[in-house]
Amino acid sequence: MKEGLIDRRTGIFLGLLFLAVVLVPAGNLLVSPGGAGHVPSYMVALLGKYLTYALLAVALDLCWGYVGILSLGHGAFFALGGYAMGMHLMREIGDRGAYANPVLPDFMVFLNYKELPWFWHGFDMFWFACLMVLLVPGLLAFVFGWFAFRSRVTGVYLSIITQALTYALLLAFYRNEMGFGGNNGLTDFKDVLGFSLSADTTRAVLFILSGLALAGGILLGRFIVTSKTGKVMVAVRDAESRTRFLGYRVEHYKLFVFTVSAVMAGIAGALYVPQVGIINPSEFSPANSIEIVIWVALGGRGTLVGAALGALIVAATKSWLTAALPEAWLFALGALFILVTIFLPKGVVGLIEDLKPGRRTPAAQPEPAE
């Protein structure tokens, strides 16, 4: 029997997401401060950031949970999408910057740039920036995957190479001569498409767009994994050599999923930047990519919805712990990963499924009499 595009678990999550997309902006824009149900402006931006994290987790789960590609470099695709959008937002500032230069961003004036670098041209147009959000992470993933998968690099070796790629980009973007703001990155954004980023309506729209992007990412993922391609993907994950022996071009399936996943991560980064207000090389940190793996493992690998749920849980817990226990939250995060690995191999979603009423472990069959 063919699996439907929207199963019960996905339908429940999308329903709750729809409610959040409606109620959070309404609580911010329609309910006066101090009133019951009012959502503060900072909370709208914070929750929007969480939704971009959830989309990033779905992107990783698509290639790790269904094809077995444990990427420790998805933070790089996320950051590249963020930088593409950040470059547009910097060009939008124009002569309103500290140095009032209509063409060069403030950091370029400070570093004595004489002209705009060639790779910054075109980012004054929103459509071009959106195109780069898709192309830059997607092209990097395609080129990297083309060489890695054709060379049959798998397992821990692939994971190490993806992390090395992320670290190389981290070091490169820290350099001032790269033209991306160096250590400080890109910040001090003013508006997008003429709308102030500090306005409540803009924050609400960005939150809604983040929710829609997450829903779209989950639906796209479901469309892929429930198709014939998805069945081959799972076969590659569970028995790559046997799948290759049956005549399937395994590297093509891996390359397809890896590229789609990178594009989704880039979109998440592009939505993250205007809501947070900054993008710097720390987003390339290998630790960030490892944390994404924790999100997926906690929620439930190979479920899509579980990955999004895991990202939301960890992000919310991290925000609370950094305020309550600022010196211990990293230890708590590590302990969480260990506990989940040992006691919740199927993640939170698997635990929920096991706790469903009427779901019992089959009784042991009596041994036949001798």
C-alpha positions as a Markdown table, in Angstrom:
| # | Residue | x | y | z |
|---|---|---|---|---|
| 1 | Met | 0.0 | 0.0 | 0.0 |
| 2 | Lys | 1.4 | 3.4 | -1.0 |
| 3 | Glu | 2.2 | 5.7 | 1.8 |
| 4 | Gly | 0.3 | 9.0 | 1.7 |
| 5 | Leu | 1.9 | 12.4 | 1.3 |
| 6 | Ile | 0.6 | 13.6 | 4.7 |
| 7 | Asp | 0.4 | 11.0 | 7.3 |
| 8 | Arg | -1.3 | 11.4 | 10.7 |
| 9 | Arg | 1.9 | 12.6 | 12.4 |
| 10 | Thr | 2.7 | 15.1 | 9.7 |
| 11 | Gly | -0.9 | 16.4 | 9.6 |
| 12 | Ile | -0.9 | 17.0 | 13.4 |
| 13 | Phe | 2.4 | 18.9 | 13.2 |
| 14 | Leu | 1.3 | 21.0 | 10.2 |
| 15 | Gly | -1.9 | 21.8 | 12.0 |
| 16 | Leu | -0.1 | 23.0 | 15.1 |
| 17 | Leu | 2.3 | 25.0 | 12.9 |
| 18 | Phe | -0.6 | 26.7 | 11.2 |
| 19 | Leu | -2.1 | 27.7 | 14.5 |
| 20 | Ala | 1.2 | 29.2 | 15.6 |
| 21 | Val | 1.6 | 31.1 | 12.3 |
| 22 | Val | -1.8 | 32.6 | 12.9 |
| 23 | Leu | -1.9 | 33.1 | 16.6 |
| 24 | Val | 1.6 | 34.5 | 17.3 |
| 25 | Pro | 1.4 | 37.4 | 14.8 |
| 26 | Ala | -2.2 | 38.1 | 15.9 |
| 27 | Gly | -1.1 | 38.1 | 19.6 |
| 28 | Asn | 1.6 | 40.6 | 18.7 |
| 29 | Leu | -0.3 | 42.9 | 16.4 |
| 30 | Leu | -3.9 | 42.8 | 17.7 |
| 31 | Val | -3.5 | 42.3 | 21.4 |
| 32 | Ser | -2.3 | 45.4 | 23.4 |
| 33 | Pro | 0.7 | 45.0 | 25.7 |
| 34 | Gly | -0.3 | 43.8 | 29.1 |
| 35 | Gly | -3.4 | 42.1 | 27.7 |
| 36 | Ala | -4.1 | 38.4 | 27.9 |
| 37 | Gly | -2.5 | 36.6 | 24.9 |
| 38 | His | -0.1 | 39.4 | 24.0 |
| 39 | Val | 3.1 | 38.2 | 22.3 |
| 40 | Pro | 6.1 | 40.6 | 22.8 |
| 41 | Ser | 7.9 | 41.7 | 19.7 |
| 42 | Tyr | 11.2 | 40.0 | 20.8 |
| 43 | Met | 9.3 | 36.7 | 21.2 |
| 44 | Val | 8.1 | 36.9 | 17.6 |
| 45 | Ala | 11.6 | 37.2 | 16.3 |
| 46 | Leu | 12.8 | 34.5 | 18.7 |
| 47 | Leu | 10.2 | 32.0 | 17.6 |
| 48 | Gly | 10.9 | 32.9 | 14.0 |
| 49 | Lys | 14.5 | 32.0 | 14.6 |
| 50 | Tyr | 13.4 | 28.7 | 16.1 |
| 51 | Leu | 11.4 | 27.9 | 13.0 |
| 52 | Thr | 14.4 | 28.5 | 10.8 |
| 53 | Tyr | 16.3 | 26.0 | 13.0 |
| 54 | Ala | 13.5 | 23.5 | 12.5 |
| 55 | Leu | 13.8 | 23.9 | 8.7 |
| 56 | Leu | 17.5 | 23.3 | 8.9 |
| 57 | Ala | 17.0 | 20.1 | 11.0 |
| 58 | Val | 14.5 | 18.9 | 8.4 |
| 59 | Ala | 17.1 | 19.5 | 5.7 |
| 60 | Leu | 19.7 | 17.4 | 7.5 |
| 61 | Asp | 17.2 | 14.6 | 8.3 |
| 62 | Leu | 16.4 | 14.3 | 4.6 |
| 63 | Cys | 19.9 | 13.2 | 3.8 |
| 64 | Trp | 20.9 | 11.6 | 7.1 |
| 65 | Gly | 17.6 | 9.9 | 8.1 |
| 66 | Tyr | 16.7 | 8.6 | 4.6 |
| 67 | Val | 20.0 | 8.1 | 2.8 |
| 68 | Gly | 22.5 | 7.7 | 5.6 |
| 69 | Ile | 24.6 | 10.7 | 4.8 |
| 70 | Leu | 25.7 | 12.0 | 8.1 |
| 71 | Ser | 26.7 | 15.6 | 7.2 |
| 72 | Leu | 28.7 | 17.6 | 9.7 |
| 73 | Gly | 28.7 | 20.6 | 7.4 |
| 74 | His | 25.1 | 21.7 | 7.0 |
| 75 | Gly | 25.9 | 24.7 | 9.1 |
| 76 | Ala | 28.0 | 25.9 | 6.1 |
| 77 | Phe | 25.0 | 25.8 | 3.8 |
| 78 | Phe | 22.9 | 27.6 | 6.4 |
| 79 | Ala | 25.5 | 30.3 | 6.8 |
| 80 | Leu | 26.0 | 30.7 | 3.0 |
| 81 | Gly | 22.3 | 31.3 | 2.6 |
| 82 | Gly | 22.5 | 33.8 | 5.4 |
| 83 | Tyr | 25.4 | 35.7 | 3.9 |
| 84 | Ala | 23.6 | 35.9 | 0.6 |
| 85 | Met | 20.7 | 37.6 | 2.2 |
| 86 | Gly | 22.9 | 39.7 | 4.5 |
| 87 | Met | 24.8 | 41.1 | 1.5 |
| 88 | His | 21.5 | 42.3 | 0.1 |
| 89 | Leu | 20.5 | 43.9 | 3.4 |
| 90 | Met | 23.8 | 45.6 | 3.6 |
| 91 | Arg | 23.3 | 47.0 | 0.1 |
| 92 | Glu | 19.9 | 48.2 | 1.1 |
| 93 | Ile | 21.4 | 50.4 | 3.8 |
| 94 | Gly | 22.9 | 52.7 | 1.2 |
| 95 | Asp | 24.0 | 56.2 | 2.4 |
| 96 | Arg | 22.3 | 55.6 | 5.8 |
| 97 | Gly | 25.4 | 53.9 | 7.1 |
| 98 | Ala | 27.9 | 55.4 | 9.5 |
| 99 | Tyr | 30.1 | 56.6 | 6.6 |
| 100 | Ala | 27.2 | 57.6 | 4.4 |
| 101 | Asn | 28.7 | 55.9 | 1.4 |
| 102 | Pro | 25.8 | 55.0 | -1.1 |
| 103 | Val | 27.7 | 52.0 | -2.6 |
| 104 | Leu | 30.2 | 50.6 | -0.1 |
| 105 | Pro | 29.1 | 49.0 | 3.1 |
| 106 | Asp | 30.5 | 50.6 | 6.3 |
| 107 | Phe | 33.1 | 47.8 | 6.9 |
| 108 | Met | 34.5 | 48.3 | 3.4 |
| 109 | Val | 34.9 | 52.0 | 3.9 |
| 110 | Phe | 36.6 | 51.3 | 7.2 |
| 111 | Leu | 39.0 | 48.9 | 5.5 |
| 112 | Asn | 39.8 | 51.4 | 2.8 |
| 113 | Tyr | 38.1 | 49.5 | -0.1 |
| 114 | Lys | 38.2 | 51.7 | -3.2 |
| 115 | Glu | 35.4 | 49.9 | -5.1 |
| 116 | Leu | 32.8 | 47.3 | -4.6 |
| 117 | Pro | 34.2 | 43.7 | -5.0 |
| 118 | Trp | 32.8 | 42.0 | -8.2 |
| 119 | Phe | 31.0 | 39.3 | -6.2 |
| 120 | Trp | 28.9 | 42.0 | -4.4 |
| 121 | His | 27.4 | 43.3 | -7.7 |
| 122 | Gly | 23.8 | 42.4 | -8.2 |
| 123 | Phe | 23.0 | 42.1 | -4.5 |
| 124 | Asp | 21.2 | 45.4 | -4.5 |
| 125 | Met | 18.4 | 43.5 | -6.2 |
| 126 | Phe | 16.2 | 41.4 | -4.0 |
| 127 | Trp | 15.5 | 38.8 | -6.7 |
| 128 | Phe | 19.2 | 38.3 | -7.3 |
| 129 | Ala | 19.9 | 37.8 | -3.6 |
| 130 | Cys | 17.1 | 35.2 | -3.4 |
| 131 | Leu | 18.6 | 33.4 | -6.4 |
| 132 | Met | 22.0 | 33.3 | -4.8 |
| 133 | Val | 20.4 | 31.9 | -1.6 |
| 134 | Leu | 19.4 | 28.9 | -3.7 |
| 135 | Leu | 22.4 | 28.7 | -6.0 |
| 136 | Val | 25.4 | 29.2 | -3.7 |
| 137 | Pro | 24.6 | 26.4 | -1.2 |
| 138 | Gly | 23.2 | 24.2 | -3.9 |
| 139 | Leu | 26.2 | 24.6 | -6.2 |
| 140 | Leu | 28.7 | 24.0 | -3.4 |
| 141 | Ala | 26.8 | 20.8 | -2.3 |
| 142 | Phe | 26.6 | 19.6 | -5.9 |
| 143 | Val | 30.3 | 20.1 | -6.6 |
| 144 | Phe | 31.3 | 18.6 | -3.3 |
| 145 | Gly | 28.9 | 15.7 | -3.6 |
| 146 | Trp | 29.9 | 15.0 | -7.2 |
| 147 | Phe | 33.5 | 14.3 | -6.2 |
| 148 | Ala | 32.7 | 12.6 | -2.8 |
| 149 | Phe | 30.0 | 10.3 | -3.9 |
| 150 | Arg | 31.7 | 9.3 | -7.2 |
| 151 | Ser | 34.7 | 8.4 | -5.1 |
| 152 | Arg | 32.4 | 6.3 | -2.9 |
| 153 | Val | 33.4 | 8.2 | 0.3 |
| 154 | Thr | 31.0 | 7.1 | 3.0 |
| 155 | Gly | 30.5 | 6.8 | 6.7 |
| 156 | Val | 32.8 | 8.6 | 9.1 |
| 157 | Tyr | 35.1 | 9.6 | 6.4 |
| 158 | Leu | 32.4 | 11.6 | 4.6 |
| 159 | Ser | 31.4 | 13.2 | 7.9 |
| 160 | Ile | 34.9 | 14.3 | 8.6 |
| 161 | Ile | 35.3 | 15.8 | 5.1 |
| 162 | Thr | 32.1 | 17.8 | 5.4 |
| 163 | Gln | 33.3 | 19.1 | 8.8 |
| 164 | Ala | 36.6 | 20.0 | 7.2 |
| 165 | Leu | 34.8 | 21.9 | 4.5 |
| 166 | Thr | 32.9 | 23.9 | 7.1 |
| 167 | Tyr | 36.0 | 24.7 | 9.1 |
| 168 | Ala | 37.8 | 25.8 | 5.9 |
| 169 | Leu | 35.0 | 28.2 | 5.2 |
| 170 | Leu | 35.1 | 29.4 | 8.8 |
| 171 | Leu | 38.7 | 30.4 | 8.5 |
| 172 | Ala | 38.2 | 32.0 | 5.1 |
| 173 | Phe | 35.3 | 34.2 | 6.2 |
| 174 | Tyr | 37.2 | 35.4 | 9.2 |
| 175 | Arg | 39.7 | 37.1 | 6.9 |
| 176 | Asn | 39.0 | 40.8 | 6.2 |
| 177 | Glu | 40.4 | 40.6 | 2.6 |
| 178 | Met | 37.6 | 38.1 | 1.7 |
| 179 | Gly | 35.2 | 41.0 | 1.6 |
| 180 | Phe | 32.5 | 39.6 | 3.9 |
| 181 | Gly | 33.1 | 41.7 | 7.0 |
| 182 | Gly | 35.7 | 39.5 | 8.6 |
| 183 | Asn | 35.3 | 38.7 | 12.3 |
| 184 | Asn | 32.3 | 41.1 | 12.7 |
| 185 | Gly | 30.4 | 39.8 | 9.7 |
| 186 | Leu | 27.4 | 41.7 | 8.4 |
| 187 | Thr | 25.1 | 43.7 | 10.6 |
| 188 | Asp | 23.3 | 47.0 | 11.3 |
| 189 | Phe | 20.6 | 46.1 | 8.8 |
| 190 | Lys | 17.9 | 48.7 | 8.3 |
| 191 | Asp | 15.1 | 47.3 | 6.1 |
| 192 | Val | 14.1 | 44.8 | 3.5 |
| 193 | Leu | 12.1 | 45.8 | 0.4 |
| 194 | Gly | 11.6 | 49.2 | 2.0 |
| 195 | Phe | 10.0 | 47.8 | 5.2 |
| 196 | Ser | 11.8 | 48.5 | 8.5 |
| 197 | Leu | 13.2 | 45.3 | 10.1 |
| 198 | Ser | 12.4 | 46.7 | 13.6 |
| 199 | Ala | 8.7 | 47.2 | 12.8 |
| 200 | Asp | 6.3 | 44.7 | 14.4 |
| 201 | Thr | 4.6 | 44.0 | 11.1 |
| 202 | Thr | 7.8 | 43.1 | 9.4 |
| 203 | Arg | 8.7 | 40.7 | 12.2 |
| 204 | Ala | 5.3 | 39.2 | 11.9 |
| 205 | Val | 5.7 | 38.7 | 8.2 |
| 206 | Leu | 9.1 | 37.1 | 8.6 |
| 207 | Phe | 7.7 | 34.8 | 11.2 |
| 208 | Ile | 4.9 | 33.8 | 8.9 |
| 209 | Leu | 7.3 | 33.2 | 6.0 |
| 210 | Ser | 9.5 | 31.0 | 8.3 |
| 211 | Gly | 6.5 | 28.9 | 9.2 |
| 212 | Leu | 5.5 | 28.6 | 5.6 |
| 213 | Ala | 9.0 | 27.6 | 4.6 |
| 214 | Leu | 9.1 | 25.0 | 7.3 |
| 215 | Ala | 5.8 | 23.6 | 6.2 |
| 216 | Gly | 7.0 | 23.6 | 2.6 |
| 217 | Gly | 10.2 | 21.9 | 3.5 |
| 218 | Ile | 8.4 | 19.1 | 5.3 |
| 219 | Leu | 6.0 | 18.6 | 2.4 |
| 220 | Leu | 8.8 | 18.6 | -0.1 |
| 221 | Gly | 10.6 | 16.0 | 2.1 |
| 222 | Arg | 7.5 | 13.9 | 2.3 |
| 223 | Phe | 7.0 | 14.1 | -1.4 |
| 224 | Ile | 10.5 | 12.8 | -2.0 |
| 225 | Val | 10.6 | 10.1 | 0.6 |
| 226 | Thr | 7.1 | 8.7 | -0.3 |
| 227 | Ser | 8.0 | 8.5 | -4.0 |
| 228 | Lys | 9.9 | 5.7 | -5.8 |
| 229 | Thr | 13.0 | 7.8 | -5.4 |
| 230 | Gly | 12.4 | 7.7 | -1.7 |
| 231 | Lys | 12.2 | 3.9 | -1.6 |
| 232 | Val | 15.6 | 3.7 | -3.4 |
| 233 | Met | 17.0 | 6.3 | -0.9 |
| 234 | Val | 16.1 | 4.0 | 2.0 |
| 235 | Ala | 17.6 | 1.1 | 0.2 |
| 236 | Val | 20.8 | 3.0 | -0.2 |
| 237 | Arg | 20.8 | 3.8 | 3.5 |
| 238 | Asp | 20.2 | 0.2 | 4.6 |
| 239 | Ala | 22.2 | -1.7 | 2.0 |
| 240 | Glu | 24.2 | 0.5 | -0.3 |
| 241 | Ser | 26.2 | -2.3 | -1.9 |
| 242 | Arg | 23.2 | -4.4 | -2.6 |
| 243 | Thr | 21.4 | -1.5 | -4.1 |
| 244 | Arg | 24.3 | -0.7 | -6.3 |
| 245 | Phe | 24.5 | -4.4 | -7.3 |
| 246 | Leu | 20.8 | -4.2 | -8.5 |
| 247 | Gly | 21.8 | -1.6 | -11.0 |
| 248 | Tyr | 20.9 | 1.7 | -9.3 |
| 249 | Arg | 23.3 | 4.6 | -9.7 |
| 250 | Val | 23.6 | 5.2 | -6.0 |
| 251 | Glu | 25.8 | 8.3 | -6.3 |
| 252 | His | 23.0 | 10.0 | -8.3 |
| 253 | Tyr | 20.5 | 9.5 | -5.6 |
| 254 | Lys | 22.9 | 10.7 | -3.0 |
| 255 | Leu | 23.9 | 13.8 | -5.0 |
| 256 | Phe | 20.2 | 14.7 | -5.6 |
| 257 | Val | 19.2 | 14.5 | -1.9 |
| 258 | Phe | 22.4 | 16.2 | -0.7 |
| 259 | Thr | 21.9 | 19.2 | -3.1 |
| 260 | Val | 18.2 | 19.6 | -2.2 |
| 261 | Ser | 19.0 | 19.4 | 1.5 |
| 262 | Ala | 21.7 | 22.1 | 1.1 |
| 263 | Val | 19.2 | 24.4 | -0.7 |
| 264 | Met | 16.7 | 24.0 | 2.1 |
| 265 | Ala | 19.4 | 24.8 | 4.6 |
| 266 | Gly | 20.3 | 28.0 | 2.6 |
| 267 | Ile | 16.7 | 29.1 | 2.7 |
| 268 | Ala | 16.6 | 28.6 | 6.4 |
| 269 | Gly | 19.8 | 30.8 | 6.7 |
| 270 | Ala | 18.2 | 33.5 | 4.5 |
| 271 | Leu | 15.2 | 33.7 | 6.8 |
| 272 | Tyr | 17.3 | 33.6 | 9.9 |
| 273 | Val | 19.4 | 36.7 | 9.2 |
| 274 | Pro | 16.8 | 39.4 | 9.0 |
| 275 | Gln | 15.2 | 38.1 | 12.2 |
| 276 | Val | 18.4 | 37.9 | 14.2 |
| 277 | Gly | 20.0 | 41.0 | 12.6 |
| 278 | Ile | 23.5 | 39.7 | 12.1 |
| 279 | Ile | 25.5 | 37.0 | 10.3 |
| 280 | Asn | 29.2 | 36.4 | 11.0 |
| 281 | Pro | 31.7 | 33.5 | 10.6 |
| 282 | Ser | 30.7 | 31.9 | 13.8 |
| 283 | Glu | 27.8 | 30.4 | 11.9 |
| 284 | Phe | 30.3 | 28.2 | 10.1 |
| 285 | Ser | 31.6 | 26.7 | 13.4 |
| 286 | Pro | 31.8 | 22.9 | 13.3 |
| 287 | Ala | 30.1 | 22.9 | 16.7 |
| 288 | Asn | 26.9 | 24.3 | 15.1 |
| 289 | Ser | 26.8 | 21.5 | 12.6 |
| 290 | Ile | 27.2 | 19.0 | 15.3 |
| 291 | Glu | 24.4 | 20.6 | 17.2 |
| 292 | Ile | 22.1 | 20.2 | 14.2 |
| 293 | Val | 22.8 | 16.4 | 14.4 |
| 294 | Ile | 21.7 | 16.5 | 18.0 |
| 295 | Trp | 18.4 | 18.1 | 17.0 |
| 296 | Val | 17.7 | 15.4 | 14.5 |
| 297 | Ala | 18.7 | 12.6 | 16.9 |
| 298 | Leu | 16.6 | 14.0 | 19.7 |
| 299 | Gly | 13.5 | 14.4 | 17.6 |
| 300 | Gly | 13.8 | 11.2 | 15.7 |
| 301 | Arg | 15.9 | 10.4 | 12.7 |
| 302 | Gly | 14.1 | 9.5 | 9.5 |
| 303 | Thr | 10.8 | 11.2 | 10.5 |
| 304 | Leu | 11.2 | 14.8 | 9.2 |
| 305 | Val | 8.6 | 16.0 | 11.7 |
| 306 | Gly | 10.7 | 14.6 | 14.5 |
| 307 | Ala | 13.7 | 16.5 | 13.3 |
| 308 | Ala | 11.8 | 19.8 | 13.4 |
| 309 | Leu | 10.4 | 19.0 | 16.8 |
| 310 | Gly | 13.9 | 18.2 | 18.1 |
| 311 | Ala | 15.2 | 21.5 | 16.8 |
| 312 | Leu | 12.4 | 23.4 | 18.6 |
| 313 | Ile | 13.0 | 21.5 | 21.9 |
| 314 | Val | 16.8 | 22.0 | 21.9 |
| 315 | Ala | 16.5 | 25.7 | 20.8 |
| 316 | Ala | 14.0 | 26.5 | 23.5 |
| 317 | Thr | 16.0 | 24.6 | 26.2 |
| 318 | Lys | 19.2 | 26.3 | 25.1 |
| 319 | Ser | 17.6 | 29.7 | 25.5 |
| 320 | Trp | 16.4 | 28.9 | 28.9 |
| 321 | Leu | 19.7 | 27.3 | 30.1 |
| 322 | Thr | 21.9 | 30.1 | 28.8 |
| 323 | Ala | 19.9 | 32.4 | 31.0 |
| 324 | Ala | 19.5 | 30.1 | 34.0 |
| 325 | Leu | 22.8 | 28.2 | 33.9 |
| 326 | Pro | 25.1 | 30.0 | 31.5 |
| 327 | Glu | 28.2 | 28.0 | 32.5 |
| 328 | Ala | 26.5 | 24.6 | 32.3 |
| 329 | Trp | 24.3 | 24.6 | 29.3 |
| 330 | Leu | 27.0 | 23.0 | 27.0 |
| 331 | Phe | 27.3 | 20.1 | 29.5 |
| 332 | Ala | 23.6 | 19.8 | 29.6 |
| 333 | Leu | 23.5 | 19.6 | 25.8 |
| 334 | Gly | 26.1 | 16.9 | 25.7 |
| 335 | Ala | 24.3 | 15.0 | 28.4 |
| 336 | Leu | 21.1 | 15.3 | 26.5 |
| 337 | Phe | 22.7 | 13.8 | 23.4 |
| 338 | Ile | 24.2 | 10.9 | 25.4 |
| 339 | Leu | 20.9 | 10.1 | 27.1 |
| 340 | Val | 19.0 | 10.2 | 23.9 |
| 341 | Thr | 21.5 | 7.9 | 22.2 |
| 342 | Ile | 21.3 | 5.4 | 25.0 |
| 343 | Phe | 17.6 | 5.5 | 26.1 |
| 344 | Leu | 15.8 | 7.1 | 23.1 |
| 345 | Pro | 17.2 | 5.6 | 19.9 |
| 346 | Lys | 14.1 | 6.5 | 18.1 |
| 347 | Gly | 13.9 | 10.0 | 19.5 |
| 348 | Val | 11.0 | 11.9 | 21.0 |
| 349 | Val | 8.7 | 10.9 | 18.1 |
| 350 | Gly | 9.5 | 7.2 | 18.6 |
| 351 | Leu | 8.8 | 7.6 | 22.3 |
| 352 | Ile | 5.4 | 9.2 | 21.6 |
| 353 | Glu | 4.6 | 6.4 | 19.2 |
| 354 | Asp | 5.5 | 3.8 | 21.8 |
| 355 | Leu | 3.3 | 5.5 | 24.4 |
| 356 | Lys | 0.2 | 5.5 | 22.3 |
| 357 | Pro | -2.8 | 3.8 | 23.9 |
| 358 | Gly | -3.3 | 0.3 | 22.7 |
| 359 | Arg | 0.2 | 0.0 | 21.4 |
| 360 | Arg | 1.7 | -2.9 | 23.2 |
| 361 | Thr | 4.6 | -5.2 | 22.7 |
| 362 | Pro | 3.4 | -8.5 | 21.2 |
| 363 | Ala | 3.2 | -11.2 | 23.8 |
| 364 | Ala | 5.7 | -13.9 | 23.6 |
| 365 | Gln | 4.4 | -17.0 | 21.8 |
| 366 | Pro | 4.3 | -20.1 | 23.8 |
| 367 | Glu | 7.0 | -22.7 | 23.0 |
| 368 | Pro | 5.7 | -25.8 | 21.3 |
| 369 | Ala | 5.3 | -28.8 | 23.5 |
| 370 | Glu | 7.9 | -31.5 | 23.0 |
